[in-house]
């Protein structure tokens, strides 16, 4: 399908393919240099062509955040899948069905009770689940601390319970709160050392631990070395966004996702242009609010992608956005952005903004557009 | 389809039908008593059975925020539709096609340039569009101030340009920022008086202005009288949410939407229960953050809907939420919310949370569940 941005209705979620491919290559080359497998997290895109591009570049397997993602990408022919959210007992039949259909699905636990539930269900159904133990290396969410006695208890509950203890997995999600190379490198090392240490404790206790899986986009791009790590996971790097820009791991020129919008009105006295990208398009994500640079609901660019410094989507209602100049009311707003002007807005958070759309519009270097479906729900 | 909440996978968006019907009846009875037509805004639910219940209770026509909503509900047999977002010129062919198929679609403008574009397109295509002029009665977004000379210019551009000047429309969206009955009643009167005044100015200039359309949920529920108004629009009242609770126009017992979630882990030392409703389920809406009572990402209830005072969804990642007690770490978190416990979370903003789901699960008083599709995108 060949057309141009002018032909699209707005709002539309546009992926700049050259930027996306550059982001994919950068991460894959870095992982190759560090000597680890790379397993992208597909929750960012939920879109087959994006994931295919990641695999084509050398990624091995995928990470998912829901079993719907697992079902969807397994139907697309991808079998090596880590479900990186703690396994709820009521979802075990669905996980079992996926495995019986040939999906090499690995599941996650961080408690003895959950490990016992997985093992009991596995034994009752004659299935040996591959199970990773979630390790907490930065205190931000789930997982067992590397030095917590529970780690070995969970390991034994799985291994002695007849399951395959596949390894350990951690996610240093607090990296999103940092913004200096030194702090990022330090957290990356903390993530690595904590997860490797957990693996070593399990092995010292006579338990198997083949996989040591770590990752977040900021730490993956900041680690000095990954000794002892076998695989890295990251998601948002494929598109990047303003939060990642503020963290310091990309420039605005790396951000591959933008929302195409149309100017539908003005408030001249206030210096506002009203556009048809509200929070339904951008999402309610205000991730840059607590960072050193607050972009409101997004950075305004021309339709060709040129950043307009100082112009942000300062407010958003459901289907209305307000474009304004941060420094002073733009008294030339009507002349600058006449009715019908098309703008592109760089989002705070690519995962959240993408989820607002049923499809991406993939824009190639020669200005051709292709529609890429993405899926929604659970 | 008959089943119970126990059978649902999580997260799921549950509508309490008894509450929804009570909310619908309350608004309709109030509008009947005030002597105005009621035209619900369907952007909240994007769901046919919800809109049918509103129409069955006495609503006349609907309000939409996108032409996709107009297309969808017209296909469902609803013809009287106000598109309450400023008409972009590139969408005029779609509006024309809807009208030619029999949809009584009314469109909106707030500038001479836009009015001229609508009139020129209408004349070129032999179509007399019904056009409302958007009036700004509270400075929060779009529209022409009632006393602005532009009002008459736009009226003439439409009327003299051969279009049908259908009336004036305003939305006092700043009502969401208030939280006392006195302030709400004052803004409701400001909204009414401003919009009626704009209509009178148009009529005094010899222009037609049959419709005077106002509304937001808080002002609709706070107006002392609606003299001169012909119709009221409101959206979120049908489900309500924590933002509306903080504004003071509903109780938590009126909130008809909740997200069903499962406890998938704990961090005992922190008093956290980890649930499978993250921001992908709740949305990133933090509308209560700047209100007098901040509920984080939502108020925690038991599966049967009983509010658990002090327990909120304090943090959210994409598919993880953190339930905690606001006053002090809940050291009994594992005993209180064991693995597999099902909770229901009342959302900050029903429009945003609903949009995260492909369907609602409608729960009747006798504990029967029905799946109601809702639509997504533009």
mmCIF file of N, CA and C in Angstrom, chain A residues 8-11 43-44 46 65-66 69 84-86 88 90-91 94 110-111 113-114 134 136 139-143 145 262 264-267 269-270 272 274 276 279-281 283-285 289 315 317-320 322 339 342 349 351-352 355-358 376-378, chain B residues 8-11 43-44 46 65-66 69 84-86 88 90-91 94 110-111 113-114 134 136 139-143 145 262 264-267 269-270 272 274 276 279-281 283-285 289 315 317-320 322 339 342 349 351-352 355-358 376-378:
data_model
loop_
_atom_site.group_PDB
_atom_site.id
_atom_site.type_symbol
_atom_site.label_atom_id
_atom_site.label_comp_id
_atom_site.label_asym_id
_atom_site.label_seq_id
_atom_site.Cartn_x
_atom_site.Cartn_y
_atom_site.Cartn_z
ATOM 1 N N UNK A 8 -3.502 10.389 5.385
ATOM 2 C CA UNK A 8 -3.997 9.718 6.586
ATOM 3 C C UNK A 8 -5.022 10.565 7.313
ATOM 4 N N UNK A 9 -6.047 9.894 7.868
ATOM 5 C CA UNK A 9 -6.888 10.583 8.822
ATOM 6 C C UNK A 9 -6.088 10.715 10.121
ATOM 7 N N UNK A 10 -6.481 11.648 10.934
ATOM 8 C CA UNK A 10 -5.767 11.891 12.190
ATOM 9 C C UNK A 10 -6.726 11.718 13.357
ATOM 10 N N UNK A 11 -6.221 11.375 14.537
ATOM 11 C CA UNK A 11 -4.833 11.074 14.862
ATOM 12 C C UNK A 11 -4.405 9.706 14.333
ATOM 13 N N UNK A 43 5.758 -6.305 24.514
ATOM 14 C CA UNK A 43 4.651 -5.504 25.061
ATOM 15 C C UNK A 43 4.668 -4.080 24.518
ATOM 16 N N UNK A 44 5.831 -3.599 24.090
ATOM 17 C CA UNK A 44 5.904 -2.233 23.560
ATOM 18 C C UNK A 44 5.102 -2.099 22.282
ATOM 19 N N UNK A 46 3.395 -4.904 20.400
ATOM 20 C CA UNK A 46 2.290 -5.847 20.145
ATOM 21 C C UNK A 46 1.991 -5.918 18.647
ATOM 22 N N UNK A 65 4.196 -9.910 28.278
ATOM 23 C CA UNK A 65 3.651 -9.480 29.574
ATOM 24 C C UNK A 65 2.261 -10.037 29.835
ATOM 25 N N UNK A 66 1.668 -10.691 28.834
ATOM 26 C CA UNK A 66 0.359 -11.335 29.014
ATOM 27 C C UNK A 66 0.362 -12.644 28.219
ATOM 28 N N UNK A 69 -0.436 -12.037 24.554
ATOM 29 C CA UNK A 69 0.738 -11.802 23.699
ATOM 30 C C UNK A 69 1.381 -13.125 23.302
ATOM 31 N N UNK A 84 6.926 -12.885 31.409
ATOM 32 C CA UNK A 84 7.708 -12.241 32.465
ATOM 33 C C UNK A 84 6.858 -11.540 33.514
ATOM 34 N N UNK A 85 5.691 -12.070 33.789
ATOM 35 C CA UNK A 85 4.830 -11.592 34.877
ATOM 36 C C UNK A 85 4.504 -12.813 35.735
ATOM 37 N N UNK A 86 4.507 -12.640 37.045
ATOM 38 C CA UNK A 86 4.293 -13.768 37.951
ATOM 39 C C UNK A 86 3.077 -14.598 37.554
ATOM 40 N N UNK A 88 -0.078 -16.567 37.643
ATOM 41 C CA UNK A 88 -1.260 -16.735 38.490
ATOM 42 C C UNK A 88 -1.803 -18.148 38.288
ATOM 43 N N UNK A 90 -4.696 -19.369 38.244
ATOM 44 C CA UNK A 90 -5.866 -19.568 37.374
ATOM 45 C C UNK A 90 -5.492 -19.542 35.899
ATOM 46 N N UNK A 91 -4.280 -19.094 35.581
ATOM 47 C CA UNK A 91 -3.846 -19.080 34.179
ATOM 48 C C UNK A 91 -3.035 -20.323 33.800
ATOM 49 N N UNK A 94 -4.180 -22.309 30.737
ATOM 50 C CA UNK A 94 -3.880 -21.657 29.462
ATOM 51 C C UNK A 94 -2.403 -21.846 29.099
ATOM 52 N N UNK A 110 7.803 -15.916 42.155
ATOM 53 C CA UNK A 110 8.663 -15.308 43.170
ATOM 54 C C UNK A 110 8.204 -15.654 44.578
ATOM 55 N N UNK A 111 7.484 -16.782 44.724
ATOM 56 C CA UNK A 111 7.090 -17.192 46.075
ATOM 57 C C UNK A 111 6.989 -18.708 46.142
ATOM 58 N N UNK A 113 4.605 -20.313 47.634
ATOM 59 C CA UNK A 113 3.211 -20.708 47.388
ATOM 60 C C UNK A 113 2.935 -20.819 45.896
ATOM 61 N N UNK A 114 3.425 -19.842 45.127
ATOM 62 C CA UNK A 114 3.199 -19.887 43.688
ATOM 63 C C UNK A 114 3.983 -21.032 43.051
ATOM 64 N N UNK A 134 11.863 -15.052 39.765
ATOM 65 C CA UNK A 134 12.023 -13.605 39.631
ATOM 66 C C UNK A 134 12.841 -13.066 40.801
ATOM 67 N N UNK A 136 14.619 -9.702 42.680
ATOM 68 C CA UNK A 136 14.415 -8.257 42.887
ATOM 69 C C UNK A 136 15.776 -7.609 43.126
ATOM 70 N N UNK A 139 14.348 -3.268 44.176
ATOM 71 C CA UNK A 139 13.274 -2.909 45.108
ATOM 72 C C UNK A 139 12.077 -2.225 44.488
ATOM 73 N N UNK A 140 11.974 -2.250 43.152
ATOM 74 C CA UNK A 140 10.918 -1.416 42.577
ATOM 75 C C UNK A 140 9.596 -2.136 42.417
ATOM 76 N N UNK A 141 9.594 -3.483 42.458
ATOM 77 C CA UNK A 141 8.334 -4.158 42.159
ATOM 78 C C UNK A 141 8.354 -5.573 42.744
ATOM 79 N N UNK A 142 8.336 -6.573 41.888
ATOM 80 C CA UNK A 142 8.218 -7.964 42.309
ATOM 81 C C UNK A 142 9.604 -8.592 42.496
ATOM 82 N N UNK A 143 9.608 -9.848 42.922
ATOM 83 C CA UNK A 143 10.840 -10.611 42.975
ATOM 84 C C UNK A 143 11.379 -10.836 44.369
ATOM 85 N N UNK A 145 14.743 -10.931 46.805
ATOM 86 C CA UNK A 145 16.094 -10.361 46.849
ATOM 87 C C UNK A 145 17.138 -11.487 46.760
ATOM 88 N N UNK A 262 -3.957 16.974 13.436
ATOM 89 C CA UNK A 262 -4.390 18.100 12.613
ATOM 90 C C UNK A 262 -4.805 19.262 13.516
ATOM 91 N N UNK A 264 -7.240 21.929 14.508
ATOM 92 C CA UNK A 264 -8.681 22.092 14.263
ATOM 93 C C UNK A 264 -9.221 23.396 14.831
ATOM 94 N N UNK A 265 -8.392 24.190 15.501
ATOM 95 C CA UNK A 265 -8.875 25.455 16.046
ATOM 96 C C UNK A 265 -7.755 26.214 16.731
ATOM 97 N N UNK A 266 -8.099 27.392 17.252
ATOM 98 C CA UNK A 266 -7.123 28.239 17.951
ATOM 99 C C UNK A 266 -7.812 28.978 19.085
ATOM 100 N N UNK A 267 -7.020 29.354 20.072
ATOM 101 C CA UNK A 267 -7.413 30.402 21.022
ATOM 102 C C UNK A 267 -6.312 31.442 20.918
ATOM 103 N N UNK A 269 -5.734 34.566 21.820
ATOM 104 C CA UNK A 269 -5.225 35.347 22.954
ATOM 105 C C UNK A 269 -4.290 34.521 23.837
ATOM 106 N N UNK A 270 -4.567 33.247 23.898
ATOM 107 C CA UNK A 270 -3.762 32.377 24.763
ATOM 108 C C UNK A 270 -2.564 31.772 24.033
ATOM 109 N N UNK A 272 -2.825 29.380 21.782
ATOM 110 C CA UNK A 272 -3.084 27.934 21.692
ATOM 111 C C UNK A 272 -3.493 27.542 20.276
ATOM 112 N N UNK A 274 -5.470 24.258 18.829
ATOM 113 C CA UNK A 274 -6.187 23.063 19.275
ATOM 114 C C UNK A 274 -5.988 21.991 18.207
ATOM 115 N N UNK A 276 -6.305 17.580 17.106
ATOM 116 C CA UNK A 276 -7.182 16.427 17.328
ATOM 117 C C UNK A 276 -6.456 15.234 17.938
ATOM 118 N N UNK A 279 -5.801 12.980 24.899
ATOM 119 C CA UNK A 279 -5.195 11.864 25.636
ATOM 120 C C UNK A 279 -5.638 10.514 25.096
ATOM 121 N N UNK A 280 -6.760 10.468 24.368
ATOM 122 C CA UNK A 280 -7.131 9.181 23.777
ATOM 123 C C UNK A 280 -6.056 8.743 22.783
ATOM 124 N N UNK A 281 -5.395 9.680 22.142
ATOM 125 C CA UNK A 281 -4.322 9.353 21.203
ATOM 126 C C UNK A 281 -2.965 9.244 21.902
ATOM 127 N N UNK A 283 -2.334 8.854 25.110
ATOM 128 C CA UNK A 283 -2.455 8.194 26.415
ATOM 129 C C UNK A 283 -2.358 9.258 27.494
ATOM 130 N N UNK A 284 -2.714 8.858 28.692
ATOM 131 C CA UNK A 284 -2.625 9.767 29.837
ATOM 132 C C UNK A 284 -1.222 9.774 30.439
ATOM 133 N N UNK A 285 -0.260 9.151 29.793
ATOM 134 C CA UNK A 285 1.071 9.022 30.389
ATOM 135 C C UNK A 285 1.750 10.377 30.476
ATOM 136 N N UNK A 289 6.732 14.228 33.617
ATOM 137 C CA UNK A 289 6.344 15.248 34.613
ATOM 138 C C UNK A 289 7.349 15.348 35.752
ATOM 139 N N UNK A 315 -1.678 20.479 27.166
ATOM 140 C CA UNK A 315 -2.860 19.947 27.844
ATOM 141 C C UNK A 315 -3.563 18.984 26.901
ATOM 142 N N UNK A 317 -7.477 16.864 26.505
ATOM 143 C CA UNK A 317 -8.758 16.260 26.861
ATOM 144 C C UNK A 317 -8.896 15.011 25.986
ATOM 145 N N UNK A 318 -10.089 14.399 26.002
ATOM 146 C CA UNK A 318 -10.172 13.094 25.338
ATOM 147 C C UNK A 318 -9.779 13.157 23.863
ATOM 148 N N UNK A 319 -10.347 14.084 23.104
ATOM 149 C CA UNK A 319 -10.032 14.174 21.677
ATOM 150 C C UNK A 319 -9.507 15.558 21.295
ATOM 151 N N UNK A 320 -9.113 16.344 22.267
ATOM 152 C CA UNK A 320 -8.533 17.666 22.017
ATOM 153 C C UNK A 320 -7.167 17.728 22.699
ATOM 154 N N UNK A 322 -3.917 20.668 23.332
ATOM 155 C CA UNK A 322 -3.572 22.083 23.231
ATOM 156 C C UNK A 322 -2.071 22.197 22.990
ATOM 157 N N UNK A 339 -5.293 26.477 10.450
ATOM 158 C CA UNK A 339 -6.248 25.360 10.426
ATOM 159 C C UNK A 339 -5.815 24.342 9.385
ATOM 160 N N UNK A 342 -0.711 19.948 9.710
ATOM 161 C CA UNK A 342 -0.454 18.633 10.302
ATOM 162 C C UNK A 342 0.861 18.671 11.064
ATOM 163 N N UNK A 349 5.698 8.166 26.322
ATOM 164 C CA UNK A 349 5.897 6.740 26.601
ATOM 165 C C UNK A 349 5.334 5.929 25.434
ATOM 166 N N UNK A 351 5.104 2.756 24.836
ATOM 167 C CA UNK A 351 4.256 1.592 25.138
ATOM 168 C C UNK A 351 2.816 2.039 25.367
ATOM 169 N N UNK A 352 2.646 3.141 26.091
ATOM 170 C CA UNK A 352 1.299 3.619 26.431
ATOM 171 C C UNK A 352 0.625 4.264 25.229
ATOM 172 N N UNK A 355 -0.554 1.743 22.599
ATOM 173 C CA UNK A 355 -1.717 0.956 23.023
ATOM 174 C C UNK A 355 -3.036 1.654 22.745
ATOM 175 N N UNK A 356 -2.994 2.935 22.452
ATOM 176 C CA UNK A 356 -4.225 3.676 22.177
ATOM 177 C C UNK A 356 -4.717 3.456 20.743
ATOM 178 N N UNK A 357 -3.894 2.823 19.922
ATOM 179 C CA UNK A 357 -4.190 2.709 18.487
ATOM 180 C C UNK A 357 -4.371 1.251 18.063
ATOM 181 N N UNK A 358 -5.308 1.004 17.162
ATOM 182 C CA UNK A 358 -5.451 -0.355 16.607
ATOM 183 C C UNK A 358 -4.378 -0.690 15.578
ATOM 184 N N UNK A 376 -4.914 -5.599 21.148
ATOM 185 C CA UNK A 376 -5.465 -4.826 22.255
ATOM 186 C C UNK A 376 -6.128 -5.799 23.209
ATOM 187 N N UNK A 377 -6.012 -5.530 24.489
ATOM 188 C CA UNK A 377 -6.755 -6.324 25.464
ATOM 189 C C UNK A 377 -5.995 -7.537 25.955
ATOM 190 N N UNK A 378 -6.741 -8.394 26.645
ATOM 191 C CA UNK A 378 -6.131 -9.536 27.335
ATOM 192 C C UNK A 378 -6.725 -10.848 26.852
ATOM 193 N N UNK B 8 -14.040 -15.205 35.281
ATOM 194 C CA UNK B 8 -13.387 -14.269 34.347
ATOM 195 C C UNK B 8 -11.880 -14.327 34.482
ATOM 196 N N UNK B 9 -11.192 -14.201 33.341
ATOM 197 C CA UNK B 9 -9.764 -13.945 33.412
ATOM 198 C C UNK B 9 -9.594 -12.477 33.817
ATOM 199 N N UNK B 10 -8.444 -12.165 34.325
ATOM 200 C CA UNK B 10 -8.192 -10.796 34.789
ATOM 201 C C UNK B 10 -6.993 -10.229 34.044
ATOM 202 N N UNK B 11 -6.910 -8.901 33.908
ATOM 203 C CA UNK B 11 -7.873 -7.901 34.349
ATOM 204 C C UNK B 11 -9.113 -7.866 33.457
ATOM 205 N N UNK B 43 -18.784 8.949 24.137
ATOM 206 C CA UNK B 43 -17.344 8.712 24.198
ATOM 207 C C UNK B 43 -16.938 7.974 25.463
ATOM 208 N N UNK B 44 -17.747 8.068 26.516
ATOM 209 C CA UNK B 44 -17.419 7.377 27.761
ATOM 210 C C UNK B 44 -17.449 5.870 27.574
ATOM 211 N N UNK B 46 -18.551 4.013 24.480
ATOM 212 C CA UNK B 46 -18.356 3.452 23.129
ATOM 213 C C UNK B 46 -18.950 2.046 23.043
ATOM 214 N N UNK B 65 -17.475 12.141 19.914
ATOM 215 C CA UNK B 65 -16.218 12.895 19.890
ATOM 216 C C UNK B 65 -15.372 12.547 18.668
ATOM 217 N N UNK B 66 -15.791 11.546 17.907
ATOM 218 C CA UNK B 66 -15.080 11.189 16.669
ATOM 219 C C UNK B 66 -16.113 10.764 15.628
ATOM 220 N N UNK B 69 -17.140 7.147 16.048
ATOM 221 C CA UNK B 69 -18.297 6.940 16.934
ATOM 222 C C UNK B 69 -19.599 7.185 16.173
ATOM 223 N N UNK B 84 -19.229 16.711 18.511
ATOM 224 C CA UNK B 84 -18.939 17.869 19.364
ATOM 225 C C UNK B 84 -17.457 18.215 19.428
ATOM 226 N N UNK B 85 -16.744 17.986 18.342
ATOM 227 C CA UNK B 85 -15.347 18.411 18.218
ATOM 228 C C UNK B 85 -15.265 19.227 16.934
ATOM 229 N N UNK B 86 -14.500 20.305 16.971
ATOM 230 C CA UNK B 86 -14.420 21.200 15.815
ATOM 231 C C UNK B 86 -14.169 20.442 14.519
ATOM 232 N N UNK B 88 -12.837 19.390 11.220
ATOM 233 C CA UNK B 88 -11.644 19.579 10.385
ATOM 234 C C UNK B 88 -12.048 19.426 8.922
ATOM 235 N N UNK B 90 -10.604 18.242 6.372
ATOM 236 C CA UNK B 90 -10.324 16.962 5.686
ATOM 237 C C UNK B 90 -11.341 15.883 6.029
ATOM 238 N N UNK B 91 -12.132 16.126 7.064
ATOM 239 C CA UNK B 91 -13.157 15.137 7.421
ATOM 240 C C UNK B 91 -14.522 15.459 6.822
ATOM 241 N N UNK B 94 -16.256 12.687 4.808
ATOM 242 C CA UNK B 94 -16.819 11.618 5.636
ATOM 243 C C UNK B 94 -18.142 12.058 6.264
ATOM 244 N N UNK B 110 -15.781 26.898 15.401
ATOM 245 C CA UNK B 110 -15.574 28.061 16.262
ATOM 246 C C UNK B 110 -14.678 29.116 15.606
ATOM 247 N N UNK B 111 -14.649 29.126 14.267
ATOM 248 C CA UNK B 111 -13.865 30.171 13.595
ATOM 249 C C UNK B 111 -14.488 30.482 12.241
ATOM 250 N N UNK B 113 -12.812 30.929 9.500
ATOM 251 C CA UNK B 113 -12.142 30.126 8.477
ATOM 252 C C UNK B 113 -12.763 28.737 8.371
ATOM 253 N N UNK B 114 -13.040 28.132 9.525
ATOM 254 C CA UNK B 114 -13.641 26.797 9.511
ATOM 255 C C UNK B 114 -15.077 26.861 8.993
ATOM 256 N N UNK B 134 -19.466 26.663 18.449
ATOM 257 C CA UNK B 134 -18.952 26.335 19.779
ATOM 258 C C UNK B 134 -18.674 27.624 20.548
ATOM 259 N N UNK B 136 -17.329 29.382 24.174
ATOM 260 C CA UNK B 136 -16.395 29.172 25.285
ATOM 261 C C UNK B 136 -16.923 29.899 26.506
ATOM 262 N N UNK B 139 -13.279 29.251 29.387
ATOM 263 C CA UNK B 139 -11.862 29.441 29.053
ATOM 264 C C UNK B 139 -11.006 28.198 29.076
ATOM 265 N N UNK B 140 -11.625 27.018 29.143
ATOM 266 C CA UNK B 140 -10.773 25.844 29.350
ATOM 267 C C UNK B 140 -10.273 25.216 28.052
ATOM 268 N N UNK B 141 -10.891 25.529 26.904
ATOM 269 C CA UNK B 141 -10.469 24.810 25.695
ATOM 270 C C UNK B 141 -10.862 25.591 24.449
ATOM 271 N N UNK B 142 -11.784 25.062 23.671
ATOM 272 C CA UNK B 142 -12.173 25.645 22.389
ATOM 273 C C UNK B 142 -13.348 26.604 22.566
ATOM 274 N N UNK B 143 -13.747 27.218 21.437
ATOM 275 C CA UNK B 143 -14.962 28.011 21.441
ATOM 276 C C UNK B 143 -14.722 29.509 21.396
ATOM 277 N N UNK B 145 -15.904 33.219 22.819
ATOM 278 C CA UNK B 145 -16.552 33.806 24.000
ATOM 279 C C UNK B 145 -17.873 34.463 23.581
ATOM 280 N N UNK B 262 -6.374 -9.887 39.945
ATOM 281 C CA UNK B 262 -5.943 -11.027 40.758
ATOM 282 C C UNK B 262 -4.623 -10.698 41.448
ATOM 283 N N UNK B 264 -1.111 -11.561 42.376
ATOM 284 C CA UNK B 264 -0.139 -12.499 41.798
ATOM 285 C C UNK B 264 1.173 -12.537 42.585
ATOM 286 N N UNK B 265 1.306 -11.726 43.628
ATOM 287 C CA UNK B 265 2.546 -11.747 44.419
ATOM 288 C C UNK B 265 2.468 -10.767 45.566
ATOM 289 N N UNK B 266 3.539 -10.745 46.350
ATOM 290 C CA UNK B 266 3.619 -9.845 47.503
ATOM 291 C C UNK B 266 5.046 -9.357 47.680
ATOM 292 N N UNK B 267 5.181 -8.223 48.339
ATOM 293 C CA UNK B 267 6.453 -7.816 48.935
ATOM 294 C C UNK B 267 6.124 -7.569 50.397
ATOM 295 N N UNK B 269 7.690 -7.156 53.297
ATOM 296 C CA UNK B 269 8.295 -6.099 54.121
ATOM 297 C C UNK B 269 7.691 -4.735 53.815
ATOM 298 N N UNK B 270 7.288 -4.553 52.566
ATOM 299 C CA UNK B 270 6.740 -3.260 52.161
ATOM 300 C C UNK B 270 5.227 -3.181 52.333
ATOM 301 N N UNK B 272 3.096 -4.743 50.358
ATOM 302 C CA UNK B 272 2.544 -4.646 49.012
ATOM 303 C C UNK B 272 1.907 -5.973 48.581
ATOM 304 N N UNK B 274 0.986 -7.491 44.890
ATOM 305 C CA UNK B 274 1.145 -7.228 43.461
ATOM 306 C C UNK B 274 -0.055 -7.822 42.740
ATOM 307 N N UNK B 276 -2.536 -8.012 38.928
ATOM 308 C CA UNK B 276 -2.351 -8.013 37.471
ATOM 309 C C UNK B 276 -3.136 -6.896 36.772
ATOM 310 N N UNK B 279 -1.104 -0.213 34.580
ATOM 311 C CA UNK B 279 -1.695 0.934 33.871
ATOM 312 C C UNK B 279 -2.306 0.527 32.541
ATOM 313 N N UNK B 280 -1.899 -0.621 31.983
ATOM 314 C CA UNK B 280 -2.568 -1.033 30.749
ATOM 315 C C UNK B 280 -4.056 -1.271 31.018
ATOM 316 N N UNK B 281 -4.391 -1.686 32.218
ATOM 317 C CA UNK B 281 -5.797 -1.906 32.574
ATOM 318 C C UNK B 281 -6.453 -0.631 33.118
ATOM 319 N N UNK B 283 -5.433 2.484 32.816
ATOM 320 C CA UNK B 283 -4.996 3.667 32.077
ATOM 321 C C UNK B 283 -3.992 4.420 32.937
ATOM 322 N N UNK B 284 -3.323 5.368 32.304
ATOM 323 C CA UNK B 284 -2.358 6.191 33.027
ATOM 324 C C UNK B 284 -3.033 7.381 33.694
ATOM 325 N N UNK B 285 -4.363 7.422 33.714
ATOM 326 C CA UNK B 285 -5.049 8.597 34.235
ATOM 327 C C UNK B 285 -4.830 8.721 35.740
ATOM 328 N N UNK B 289 -4.878 13.012 41.324
ATOM 329 C CA UNK B 289 -3.602 13.473 41.896
ATOM 330 C C UNK B 289 -3.681 14.910 42.396
ATOM 331 N N UNK B 315 0.765 2.191 42.883
ATOM 332 C CA UNK B 315 1.696 2.305 41.762
ATOM 333 C C UNK B 315 1.240 1.360 40.660
ATOM 334 N N UNK B 317 2.794 -0.424 36.884
ATOM 335 C CA UNK B 317 3.593 -0.629 35.671
ATOM 336 C C UNK B 317 2.639 -1.189 34.623
ATOM 337 N N UNK B 318 3.197 -1.628 33.475
ATOM 338 C CA UNK B 318 2.281 -1.958 32.384
ATOM 339 C C UNK B 318 1.274 -3.036 32.770
ATOM 340 N N UNK B 319 1.743 -4.148 33.326
ATOM 341 C CA UNK B 319 0.815 -5.236 33.691
ATOM 342 C C UNK B 319 0.909 -5.590 35.174
ATOM 343 N N UNK B 320 1.504 -4.729 35.973
ATOM 344 C CA UNK B 320 1.601 -4.925 37.417
ATOM 345 C C UNK B 320 1.021 -3.700 38.127
ATOM 346 N N UNK B 322 0.472 -2.184 42.235
ATOM 347 C CA UNK B 322 0.862 -2.391 43.626
ATOM 348 C C UNK B 322 -0.265 -1.899 44.516
ATOM 349 N N UNK B 339 -2.392 -15.010 47.635
ATOM 350 C CA UNK B 339 -2.257 -15.260 46.195
ATOM 351 C C UNK B 339 -3.578 -15.738 45.636
ATOM 352 N N UNK B 342 -9.143 -12.108 44.490
ATOM 353 C CA UNK B 342 -9.674 -11.216 43.458
ATOM 354 C C UNK B 342 -10.191 -9.936 44.102
ATOM 355 N N UNK B 349 -10.838 7.536 36.271
ATOM 356 C CA UNK B 349 -11.527 8.149 35.138
ATOM 357 C C UNK B 349 -12.117 7.049 34.264
ATOM 358 N N UNK B 351 -13.787 7.065 31.484
ATOM 359 C CA UNK B 351 -13.584 7.149 30.031
ATOM 360 C C UNK B 351 -12.230 6.564 29.650
ATOM 361 N N UNK B 352 -11.214 6.872 30.441
ATOM 362 C CA UNK B 352 -9.859 6.416 30.121
ATOM 363 C C UNK B 352 -9.685 4.938 30.432
ATOM 364 N N UNK B 355 -11.425 2.636 27.907
ATOM 365 C CA UNK B 355 -10.756 2.590 26.598
ATOM 366 C C UNK B 355 -9.625 1.580 26.550
ATOM 367 N N UNK B 356 -9.199 1.092 27.694
ATOM 368 C CA UNK B 356 -8.108 0.110 27.700
ATOM 369 C C UNK B 356 -8.616 -1.302 27.387
ATOM 370 N N UNK B 357 -9.925 -1.473 27.349
ATOM 371 C CA UNK B 357 -10.506 -2.813 27.232
ATOM 372 C C UNK B 357 -11.304 -2.980 25.948
ATOM 373 N N UNK B 358 -11.213 -4.149 25.311
ATOM 374 C CA UNK B 358 -12.051 -4.410 24.127
ATOM 375 C C UNK B 358 -13.501 -4.715 24.487
ATOM 376 N N UNK B 376 -12.618 0.774 19.544
ATOM 377 C CA UNK B 376 -11.282 1.300 19.813
ATOM 378 C C UNK B 376 -10.789 1.991 18.556
ATOM 379 N N UNK B 377 -10.091 3.088 18.744
ATOM 380 C CA UNK B 377 -9.433 3.721 17.603
ATOM 381 C C UNK B 377 -10.313 4.757 16.913
ATOM 382 N N UNK B 378 -9.838 5.166 15.746
ATOM 383 C CA UNK B 378 -10.472 6.272 15.019
ATOM 384 C C UNK B 378 -10.950 5.828 13.634
#
